[in-house]
Amino acid sequence: MFERPDAGERAVLVHVFFQSSQEDLNELKELARSAGAEPVCVVEAKRKAPDSKYYIGTGKLEELKRALKDYSADIVLFNHPLSPSQERNLEQALDVRVVDRNGLILDIFAQRAQTFEGKLQVELAQLRHLSTRLIRGWTHLERQKGGIGLRGPGETQLETDRRLLAVRIKQIQKRLEKVSQQRHQSRAKRKRAEIPSISLVGYTNAGKSTLFNMLTDSDIYAADQLFATLDPTLRQCKLQDGGSVVIADTVGFIRHLPHELVAAFRSTLQEAVEADLLLHVIDANAEDRDDTIFQVNQVLEEIGADNIKQLQVLNKIDLLDDFAPRIDRDEMGQPIRVWLSAQYGIGIDLLFLALTEIFSTTKVKKMCRLSPSQGQIRAKLFSVARILDEENIAEGGWNIAVEIDKKHLGLLKEIEVEEIT
């Protein structure tokens, strides 16, 4: 569809400093490596506002040309979103492929997608991104198609491409709607079974997948790279009190996450929206730790998950000097933060303790005395409560010690009950 220069692996990075906003240059380097490129040079500039034609000034454009020649580079990666016209102008001036920050993230997502749903979501995001950039790929778009066998009803090539894109986008959206319904049914089933759900969220490369593997004894792919996890994974996890929770590992967030991705991955991110608890995994060793926390909370607000209870997990404490794992609590004594190292399993027991406390706050312990005729109540207790102890009574019946959620206390109205401390 496009007449664009070929893209290679040797990349020149372009980073512009503005007074109003700052992107992270180190993050751009990590994005480039995650996409399979080799950063060979960085061209930096300072501007009050982007240039409307090239984003950078003509002086920096000449510097960029020299860098491409000196380092034999064949692709330029911008740490900023570019307009379609800016990308077109830069590619014409440089005669190499130019990719902006959003396009780079989309490319990484395309490489990481493994499941049918993930591939559909990435394709949808790419098509939405592409639909705004159709005009730059052709030099003959103003002309209508002509020649024998090519004459259409007055439709230009640009109009044809836009129509085909619109058709494909609708097809993908219909397929994703079916997948979303299946996910919704699964979540509804878990809610009926009263199994709490936990969603791991956090900045990309904070260690979510490593923590997920440690909590659920799984072996999903985890690597020291951005967006190592793309497709969501759900596993059941046993808590210290014998209860169960379902933990979902989700895609990592990043500052200025492209809107096309947020829209395309909405069904996947719904796991976070409908979770009972968010485990906000944070790289404790990151220099911009507070900023990454802000960026994650911003995305959570965008998808409607900002009101869900959070437990912060400060990961990678093994990279800090003489730092011991611990639980931070609020003024009510509730866990709000756990410091640990998922890679080495340091402090994982404290996280289990915190989760047990959080999901045990609505439970009470009771000693129940049941008569022989109350076997039906006994069966219900076994289905909704955790049985701590049971003994048969000589004259018939049972003494049963249970831990039960307060919402099920109605079952105990017809039987003799004592509080257990």
Tab-separated table of C-alpha atoms in Angstrom:
chain	number	residue	atom	x	y	z
A	1	MET	CA	0.000	0.000	0.000
A	2	PHE	CA	2.871	2.385	0.721
A	3	GLU	CA	5.850	3.617	-1.255
A	4	ARG	CA	8.147	4.159	1.725
A	5	PRO	CA	11.891	3.688	2.316
A	6	ASP	CA	12.942	0.345	3.747
A	7	ALA	CA	13.581	0.215	7.504
A	8	GLY	CA	16.679	-1.439	8.948
A	9	GLU	CA	18.020	-2.052	12.424
A	10	ARG	CA	20.609	0.732	12.864
A	11	ALA	CA	18.647	3.622	14.324
A	12	VAL	CA	19.295	7.308	14.962
A	13	LEU	CA	17.206	8.537	17.884
A	14	VAL	CA	15.752	12.054	17.980
A	15	HIS	CA	14.935	13.600	21.356
A	16	VAL	CA	13.590	17.148	21.695
A	17	PHE	CA	13.494	18.964	25.032
A	18	PHE	CA	10.458	21.187	25.598
A	19	GLN	CA	9.750	23.421	28.563
A	20	SER	CA	6.215	22.105	28.999
A	21	SER	CA	6.822	18.348	28.803
A	22	GLN	CA	9.759	15.973	29.117
A	23	GLU	CA	10.042	12.524	27.592
A	24	ASP	CA	12.558	10.026	28.923
A	25	LEU	CA	15.523	9.497	26.573
A	26	ASN	CA	16.551	6.258	28.303
A	27	GLU	CA	13.023	4.950	27.769
A	28	LEU	CA	13.316	5.663	24.030
A	29	LYS	CA	16.535	3.618	23.933
A	30	GLU	CA	14.775	0.731	25.679
A	31	LEU	CA	11.836	0.980	23.279
A	32	ALA	CA	14.229	0.877	20.322
A	33	ARG	CA	16.023	-2.214	21.647
A	34	SER	CA	12.707	-3.899	22.445
A	35	ALA	CA	11.657	-3.350	18.830
A	36	GLY	CA	14.874	-4.993	17.607
A	37	ALA	CA	16.728	-1.837	16.577
A	38	GLU	CA	20.299	-0.885	17.485
A	39	PRO	CA	20.546	2.753	18.650
A	40	VAL	CA	23.772	4.122	17.158
A	41	CYS	CA	23.363	7.877	17.690
A	42	VAL	CA	21.160	10.394	19.499
A	43	VAL	CA	20.302	13.790	18.045
A	44	GLU	CA	19.063	16.138	20.750
A	45	ALA	CA	17.413	19.526	20.347
A	46	LYS	CA	15.760	22.222	22.443
A	47	ARG	CA	12.662	24.018	21.218
A	48	LYS	CA	9.786	26.031	22.589
A	49	ALA	CA	7.361	24.345	20.185
A	50	PRO	CA	7.592	21.738	17.389
A	51	ASP	CA	8.277	22.909	13.851
A	52	SER	CA	5.120	22.481	11.768
A	53	LYS	CA	6.992	20.961	8.799
A	54	TYR	CA	9.785	18.806	10.244
A	55	TYR	CA	9.093	18.879	14.018
A	56	ILE	CA	12.790	19.856	14.377
A	57	GLY	CA	14.474	22.882	12.849
A	58	THR	CA	16.318	22.881	9.500
A	59	GLY	CA	19.688	23.029	11.309
A	60	LYS	CA	18.927	19.864	13.249
A	61	LEU	CA	17.603	18.292	10.061
A	62	GLU	CA	21.034	18.742	8.473
A	63	GLU	CA	22.667	17.307	11.612
A	64	LEU	CA	20.334	14.342	11.341
A	65	LYS	CA	21.346	13.792	7.685
A	66	ARG	CA	25.029	13.789	8.660
A	67	ALA	CA	24.392	11.324	11.523
A	68	LEU	CA	22.587	8.936	9.166
A	69	LYS	CA	25.543	9.010	6.791
A	70	ASP	CA	28.289	8.829	9.446
A	71	TYR	CA	26.738	5.891	11.298
A	72	SER	CA	25.311	4.119	8.212
A	73	ALA	CA	21.914	4.192	9.880
A	74	ASP	CA	18.738	3.310	8.014
A	75	ILE	CA	15.887	4.355	10.330
A	76	VAL	CA	15.048	7.407	12.461
A	77	LEU	CA	13.079	7.001	15.690
A	78	PHE	CA	11.433	10.065	17.232
A	79	ASN	CA	10.665	10.175	20.937
A	80	HIS	CA	7.514	12.155	20.178
A	81	PRO	CA	4.277	11.694	18.214
A	82	LEU	CA	4.525	13.136	14.712
A	83	SER	CA	1.743	14.328	12.454
A	84	PRO	CA	1.273	12.478	9.130
A	85	SER	CA	2.635	15.458	7.200
A	86	GLN	CA	5.705	15.708	9.452
A	87	GLU	CA	6.500	12.013	8.898
A	88	ARG	CA	6.065	12.424	5.140
A	89	ASN	CA	8.253	15.541	5.000
A	90	LEU	CA	11.001	13.932	7.086
A	91	GLU	CA	11.068	10.767	4.972
A	92	GLN	CA	11.274	12.791	1.764
A	93	ALA	CA	14.136	14.908	3.171
A	94	LEU	CA	16.090	12.015	4.733
A	95	ASP	CA	15.232	9.174	2.333
A	96	VAL	CA	14.972	6.705	5.254
A	97	ARG	CA	12.087	5.331	7.267
A	98	VAL	CA	10.874	7.650	10.046
A	99	VAL	CA	8.888	6.202	12.945
A	100	ASP	CA	7.418	8.241	15.798
A	101	ARG	CA	6.943	7.130	19.406
A	102	ASN	CA	3.407	5.807	18.838
A	103	GLY	CA	4.434	3.842	15.757
A	104	LEU	CA	7.372	2.348	17.659
A	105	ILE	CA	5.152	1.148	20.510
A	106	LEU	CA	2.668	-0.289	18.012
A	107	ASP	CA	5.512	-2.189	16.325
A	108	ILE	CA	6.621	-3.706	19.647
A	109	PHE	CA	3.057	-4.768	20.383
A	110	ALA	CA	2.832	-6.399	16.955
A	111	GLN	CA	5.963	-8.454	17.731
A	112	ARG	CA	4.716	-9.520	21.168
A	113	ALA	CA	1.152	-10.575	20.282
A	114	GLN	CA	0.754	-14.342	20.514
A	115	THR	CA	-2.936	-15.097	21.043
A	116	PHE	CA	-5.733	-14.649	18.523
A	117	GLU	CA	-7.222	-11.840	20.609
A	118	GLY	CA	-3.897	-10.082	21.053
A	119	LYS	CA	-3.181	-10.120	17.325
A	120	LEU	CA	-6.634	-8.726	16.558
A	121	GLN	CA	-6.184	-5.937	19.096
A	122	VAL	CA	-2.794	-4.960	17.683
A	123	GLU	CA	-4.097	-5.002	14.120
A	124	LEU	CA	-7.013	-2.793	15.131
A	125	ALA	CA	-4.653	-0.311	16.767
A	126	GLN	CA	-2.370	-0.309	13.730
A	127	LEU	CA	-5.227	0.247	11.302
A	128	ARG	CA	-6.551	3.145	13.336
A	129	HIS	CA	-3.077	4.640	13.390
A	130	LEU	CA	-2.678	3.990	9.664
A	131	SER	CA	-6.016	5.523	8.711
A	132	THR	CA	-4.708	8.995	9.601
A	133	ARG	CA	-1.566	8.481	7.501
A	134	LEU	CA	-2.883	7.133	4.216
A	135	ILE	CA	-2.266	10.309	2.262
A	136	ARG	CA	1.502	10.297	2.729
A	137	GLY	CA	2.097	6.954	1.026
A	138	TRP	CA	0.999	7.920	-2.453
A	139	THR	CA	1.991	10.587	-4.960
A	140	HIS	CA	-1.001	10.089	-7.257
A	141	LEU	CA	-3.934	10.195	-4.845
A	142	GLU	CA	-5.605	13.189	-6.420
A	143	ARG	CA	-6.065	11.342	-9.712
A	144	GLN	CA	-8.879	8.934	-10.278
A	145	LYS	CA	-8.041	5.443	-11.434
A	146	GLY	CA	-7.913	5.117	-15.195
A	147	GLY	CA	-7.077	2.644	-17.925
A	148	ILE	CA	-8.782	-0.477	-19.221
A	149	GLY	CA	-10.120	-2.554	-16.338
A	150	LEU	CA	-9.248	0.089	-13.754
A	151	ARG	CA	-11.987	2.671	-14.253
A	152	GLY	CA	-14.233	2.901	-11.193
A	153	PRO	CA	-17.248	5.003	-10.271
A	154	GLY	CA	-15.233	8.166	-9.688
A	155	GLU	CA	-13.376	6.765	-6.653
A	156	THR	CA	-9.801	7.887	-6.050
A	157	GLN	CA	-7.105	5.508	-4.776
A	158	LEU	CA	-7.178	7.277	-1.399
A	159	GLU	CA	-10.943	6.788	-1.106
A	160	THR	CA	-10.570	3.107	-2.006
A	161	ASP	CA	-7.908	2.568	0.661
A	162	ARG	CA	-9.969	4.356	3.295
A	163	ARG	CA	-13.023	2.277	2.453
A	164	LEU	CA	-11.072	-0.993	2.647
A	165	LEU	CA	-9.561	0.056	5.978
A	166	ALA	CA	-12.998	0.910	7.347
A	167	VAL	CA	-14.339	-2.497	6.296
A	168	ARG	CA	-11.431	-4.335	7.966
A	169	ILE	CA	-11.752	-2.262	11.164
A	170	LYS	CA	-15.448	-3.172	11.425
A	171	GLN	CA	-14.633	-6.876	10.931
A	172	ILE	CA	-12.041	-6.813	13.723
A	173	GLN	CA	-14.348	-4.900	16.061
A	174	LYS	CA	-17.077	-7.538	15.606
A	175	ARG	CA	-14.625	-10.346	16.406
A	176	LEU	CA	-13.322	-8.507	19.468
A	177	GLU	CA	-16.889	-7.971	20.673
A	178	LYS	CA	-17.359	-11.757	20.741
A	179	VAL	CA	-14.103	-12.196	22.675
A	180	SER	CA	-15.178	-9.449	25.081
A	181	GLN	CA	-18.493	-11.255	25.696
A	182	GLN	CA	-16.614	-14.466	26.475
A	183	ARG	CA	-14.386	-12.616	28.943
A	184	HIS	CA	-17.456	-11.047	30.539
A	185	GLN	CA	-19.070	-14.472	30.951
A	186	SER	CA	-15.901	-15.821	32.598
A	187	ARG	CA	-15.788	-12.886	35.028
A	188	ALA	CA	-19.488	-13.325	35.852
A	189	LYS	CA	-18.882	-17.020	36.555
A	190	ARG	CA	-16.040	-16.176	38.959
A	191	LYS	CA	-18.232	-13.615	40.728
A	192	ARG	CA	-20.995	-16.209	41.175
A	193	ALA	CA	-18.402	-18.528	42.674
A	194	GLU	CA	-17.395	-15.599	44.938
A	195	ILE	CA	-13.722	-15.854	43.980
A	196	PRO	CA	-12.026	-12.461	44.407
A	197	SER	CA	-10.049	-11.179	41.430
A	198	ILE	CA	-6.709	-9.371	41.511
A	199	SER	CA	-5.208	-7.563	38.539
A	200	LEU	CA	-1.500	-6.794	38.270
A	201	VAL	CA	-0.957	-3.325	36.853
A	202	GLY	CA	2.108	-1.153	36.608
A	203	TYR	CA	4.626	0.554	34.378
A	204	THR	CA	6.210	-1.615	31.724
A	205	ASN	CA	9.231	-3.628	32.936
A	206	ALA	CA	8.328	-3.139	36.618
A	207	GLY	CA	8.430	-6.916	37.181
A	208	LYS	CA	4.730	-7.843	36.967
A	209	SER	CA	5.243	-11.144	35.137
A	210	THR	CA	8.043	-12.219	37.485
A	211	LEU	CA	5.783	-11.494	40.464
A	212	PHE	CA	2.894	-13.291	38.750
A	213	ASN	CA	5.052	-16.406	38.279
A	214	MET	CA	6.123	-16.296	41.925
A	215	LEU	CA	2.562	-15.933	43.249
A	216	THR	CA	0.937	-18.547	41.018
A	217	ASP	CA	3.852	-20.945	40.462
A	218	SER	CA	3.613	-20.307	36.706
A	219	ASP	CA	6.236	-19.952	34.011
A	220	ILE	CA	4.887	-17.254	31.689
A	221	TYR	CA	7.456	-15.298	29.692
A	222	ALA	CA	9.261	-12.645	31.737
A	223	ALA	CA	12.219	-10.613	30.491
A	224	ASP	CA	14.086	-7.398	31.229
A	225	GLN	CA	12.523	-5.533	28.309
A	226	LEU	CA	9.602	-3.226	27.672
A	227	PHE	CA	6.248	-4.902	26.975
A	228	ALA	CA	7.510	-8.458	27.515
A	229	THR	CA	3.904	-9.331	28.383
A	230	LEU	CA	1.129	-8.443	25.980
A	231	ASP	CA	-1.489	-11.183	26.165
A	232	PRO	CA	-3.287	-11.340	29.547
A	233	THR	CA	-2.923	-14.481	31.653
A	234	LEU	CA	-5.171	-15.596	34.535
A	235	ARG	CA	-4.229	-18.094	37.249
A	236	GLN	CA	-5.705	-19.140	40.579
A	237	CYS	CA	-3.712	-18.476	43.735
A	238	LYS	CA	-4.139	-19.894	47.258
A	239	LEU	CA	-3.896	-17.506	50.215
A	240	GLN	CA	-2.543	-18.331	53.672
A	241	ASP	CA	-6.031	-18.755	55.156
A	242	GLY	CA	-6.964	-21.360	52.555
A	243	GLY	CA	-9.014	-18.993	50.409
A	244	SER	CA	-8.502	-18.555	46.683
A	245	VAL	CA	-8.122	-15.562	44.400
A	246	VAL	CA	-7.733	-15.224	40.637
A	247	ILE	CA	-4.752	-13.128	39.538
A	248	ALA	CA	-4.542	-11.520	36.078
A	249	ASP	CA	-1.255	-10.386	34.552
A	250	THR	CA	-1.897	-7.480	32.178
A	251	VAL	CA	0.042	-5.410	29.653
A	252	GLY	CA	2.381	-2.807	31.099
A	253	PHE	CA	1.576	0.880	30.901
A	254	ILE	CA	3.823	3.634	29.602
A	255	ARG	CA	3.677	7.414	29.571
A	256	HIS	CA	1.567	8.788	26.740
A	257	LEU	CA	0.254	5.346	25.813
A	258	PRO	CA	-1.169	5.729	22.277
A	259	HIS	CA	-4.937	6.216	22.301
A	260	GLU	CA	-5.247	3.615	19.543
A	261	LEU	CA	-3.814	1.012	21.937
A	262	VAL	CA	-6.016	2.021	24.866
A	263	ALA	CA	-9.093	1.726	22.650
A	264	ALA	CA	-8.024	-1.565	21.046
A	265	PHE	CA	-7.048	-3.206	24.350
A	266	ARG	CA	-10.133	-2.061	26.243
A	267	SER	CA	-11.518	-5.613	26.511
A	268	THR	CA	-8.202	-6.830	27.928
A	269	LEU	CA	-7.907	-3.892	30.309
A	270	GLN	CA	-11.447	-4.701	31.481
A	271	GLU	CA	-9.808	-7.304	33.744
A	272	ALA	CA	-8.386	-4.347	35.689
A	273	VAL	CA	-11.652	-2.401	35.592
A	274	GLU	CA	-13.640	-5.241	37.182
A	275	ALA	CA	-10.984	-6.473	39.644
A	276	ASP	CA	-11.573	-6.470	43.395
A	277	LEU	CA	-7.985	-5.335	44.004
A	278	LEU	CA	-5.209	-3.834	41.889
A	279	LEU	CA	-1.652	-4.874	42.693
A	280	HIS	CA	0.239	-1.805	41.486
A	281	VAL	CA	3.753	-3.139	40.814
A	282	ILE	CA	6.446	-0.422	40.994
A	283	ASP	CA	10.168	-0.554	40.271
A	284	ALA	CA	11.569	0.568	43.635
A	285	ASN	CA	14.948	1.278	42.045
A	286	ALA	CA	13.645	3.542	39.246
A	287	GLU	CA	14.835	7.147	39.356
A	288	ASP	CA	11.479	8.402	38.060
A	289	ARG	CA	9.453	6.151	40.372
A	290	ASP	CA	6.914	8.824	41.360
A	291	ASP	CA	6.370	9.790	37.732
A	292	THR	CA	5.714	6.188	36.665
A	293	ILE	CA	3.172	5.854	39.491
A	294	PHE	CA	1.432	8.985	38.197
A	295	GLN	CA	1.460	7.688	34.612
A	296	VAL	CA	-0.097	4.348	35.619
A	297	ASN	CA	-2.803	6.049	37.664
A	298	GLN	CA	-3.523	8.305	34.692
A	299	VAL	CA	-4.144	5.295	32.423
A	300	LEU	CA	-6.269	3.652	35.140
A	301	GLU	CA	-8.367	6.815	35.276
A	302	GLU	CA	-8.719	6.774	31.492
A	303	ILE	CA	-10.102	3.206	31.482
A	304	GLY	CA	-12.331	3.785	34.527
A	305	ALA	CA	-10.345	1.765	37.089
A	306	ASP	CA	-9.168	4.662	39.283
A	307	ASN	CA	-11.661	3.929	42.097
A	308	ILE	CA	-10.590	0.307	42.650
A	309	LYS	CA	-8.641	-0.438	45.831
A	310	GLN	CA	-4.862	-0.578	45.274
A	311	LEU	CA	-2.045	-2.328	47.078
A	312	GLN	CA	1.317	-0.958	45.985
A	313	VAL	CA	4.095	-3.520	45.493
A	314	LEU	CA	7.568	-1.935	45.521
A	315	ASN	CA	9.561	-4.517	43.582
A	316	LYS	CA	13.321	-4.976	42.962
A	317	ILE	CA	14.452	-4.058	46.501
A	318	ASP	CA	17.449	-6.334	45.844
A	319	LEU	CA	18.841	-3.414	43.816
A	320	LEU	CA	18.610	-1.092	46.851
A	321	ASP	CA	21.353	-0.919	49.478
A	322	ASP	CA	20.623	-2.931	52.655
A	323	PHE	CA	16.851	-2.737	52.254
A	324	ALA	CA	14.729	-5.285	54.113
A	325	PRO	CA	11.251	-6.356	52.975
A	326	ARG	CA	8.370	-4.847	54.919
A	327	ILE	CA	4.660	-3.961	54.931
A	328	ASP	CA	3.599	-0.298	55.186
A	329	ARG	CA	0.209	0.277	56.805
A	330	ASP	CA	-2.248	3.178	57.016
A	331	GLU	CA	-3.551	4.759	60.239
A	332	MET	CA	-6.178	1.969	60.473
A	333	GLY	CA	-3.505	-0.733	60.306
A	334	GLN	CA	-4.490	-1.855	56.786
A	335	PRO	CA	-1.708	-2.855	54.336
A	336	ILE	CA	-1.106	-0.193	51.673
A	337	ARG	CA	2.406	-1.046	50.448
A	338	VAL	CA	4.665	-4.125	50.361
A	339	TRP	CA	8.412	-3.962	49.651
A	340	LEU	CA	9.856	-7.121	48.064
A	341	SER	CA	11.990	-8.691	45.342
A	342	ALA	CA	9.976	-10.933	43.023
A	343	GLN	CA	13.067	-12.234	41.232
A	344	TYR	CA	14.607	-13.667	44.411
A	345	GLY	CA	11.371	-14.343	46.331
A	346	ILE	CA	12.316	-11.897	49.100
A	347	GLY	CA	9.223	-10.641	50.918
A	348	ILE	CA	6.725	-12.762	48.968
A	349	ASP	CA	5.459	-14.159	52.292
A	350	LEU	CA	4.663	-10.597	53.378
A	351	LEU	CA	2.625	-10.036	50.213
A	352	PHE	CA	0.645	-13.212	50.885
A	353	LEU	CA	0.062	-11.969	54.443
A	354	ALA	CA	-1.167	-8.594	53.179
A	355	LEU	CA	-3.509	-10.206	50.643
A	356	THR	CA	-4.875	-12.556	53.305
A	357	GLU	CA	-5.574	-9.596	55.596
A	358	ILE	CA	-7.293	-7.620	52.834
A	359	PHE	CA	-9.589	-10.441	51.766
A	360	SER	CA	-10.263	-11.626	55.316
A	361	THR	CA	-11.628	-8.319	56.608
A	362	THR	CA	-15.227	-9.369	55.922
A	363	LYS	CA	-14.864	-12.812	57.516
A	364	VAL	CA	-15.673	-13.899	61.062
A	365	LYS	CA	-15.027	-17.106	62.982
A	366	LYS	CA	-17.979	-18.972	64.574
A	367	MET	CA	-18.511	-22.199	66.492
A	368	CYS	CA	-21.734	-23.781	65.234
A	369	ARG	CA	-23.746	-26.508	66.999
A	370	LEU	CA	-25.988	-28.388	64.585
A	371	SER	CA	-28.671	-30.980	65.388
A	372	PRO	CA	-29.011	-34.185	63.336
A	373	SER	CA	-31.917	-32.610	61.420
A	374	GLN	CA	-29.755	-29.682	60.253
A	375	GLY	CA	-27.608	-31.630	57.800
A	376	GLN	CA	-28.723	-29.344	54.971
A	377	ILE	CA	-27.288	-26.291	56.773
A	378	ARG	CA	-24.074	-28.250	57.376
A	379	ALA	CA	-23.789	-28.937	53.627
A	380	LYS	CA	-24.253	-25.224	52.844
A	381	LEU	CA	-21.574	-24.296	55.386
A	382	PHE	CA	-19.140	-26.598	53.612
A	383	SER	CA	-19.898	-24.826	50.322
A	384	VAL	CA	-19.609	-21.166	51.451
A	385	ALA	CA	-17.347	-21.209	54.538
A	386	ARG	CA	-13.898	-22.456	55.483
A	387	ILE	CA	-14.181	-25.356	57.946
A	388	LEU	CA	-11.658	-24.913	60.765
A	389	ASP	CA	-12.669	-27.956	62.825
A	390	GLU	CA	-15.518	-30.450	63.134
A	391	GLU	CA	-16.486	-33.059	65.714
A	392	ASN	CA	-19.464	-35.386	66.032
A	393	ILE	CA	-21.690	-34.983	69.100
A	394	ALA	CA	-22.417	-38.192	71.014
A	395	GLU	CA	-26.177	-37.607	71.128
A	396	GLY	CA	-26.199	-36.671	67.424
A	397	GLY	CA	-25.277	-33.634	65.443
A	398	TRP	CA	-22.036	-31.705	64.947
A	399	ASN	CA	-19.870	-28.976	66.449
A	400	ILE	CA	-18.296	-27.101	63.532
A	401	ALA	CA	-15.795	-24.219	63.748
A	402	VAL	CA	-16.028	-22.093	60.596
A	403	GLU	CA	-14.631	-18.928	59.088
A	404	ILE	CA	-17.460	-17.361	57.140
A	405	ASP	CA	-18.067	-14.161	55.225
A	406	LYS	CA	-20.440	-11.767	56.972
A	407	LYS	CA	-22.812	-11.818	54.000
A	408	HIS	CA	-23.527	-15.525	54.705
A	409	LEU	CA	-24.341	-15.074	58.406
A	410	GLY	CA	-28.037	-15.538	57.575
A	411	LEU	CA	-27.350	-19.286	57.359
A	412	LEU	CA	-26.604	-19.329	61.096
A	413	LYS	CA	-29.901	-17.826	62.310
A	414	GLU	CA	-31.544	-21.183	63.034
A	415	ILE	CA	-28.599	-22.798	64.840
A	416	GLU	CA	-26.725	-22.343	68.102
A	417	VAL	CA	-23.642	-20.163	67.510
A	418	GLU	CA	-20.711	-18.957	69.625
A	419	GLU	CA	-18.069	-16.365	68.666
A	420	ILE	CA	-14.487	-17.613	68.290
A	421	THR	CA	-11.727	-15.208	69.213
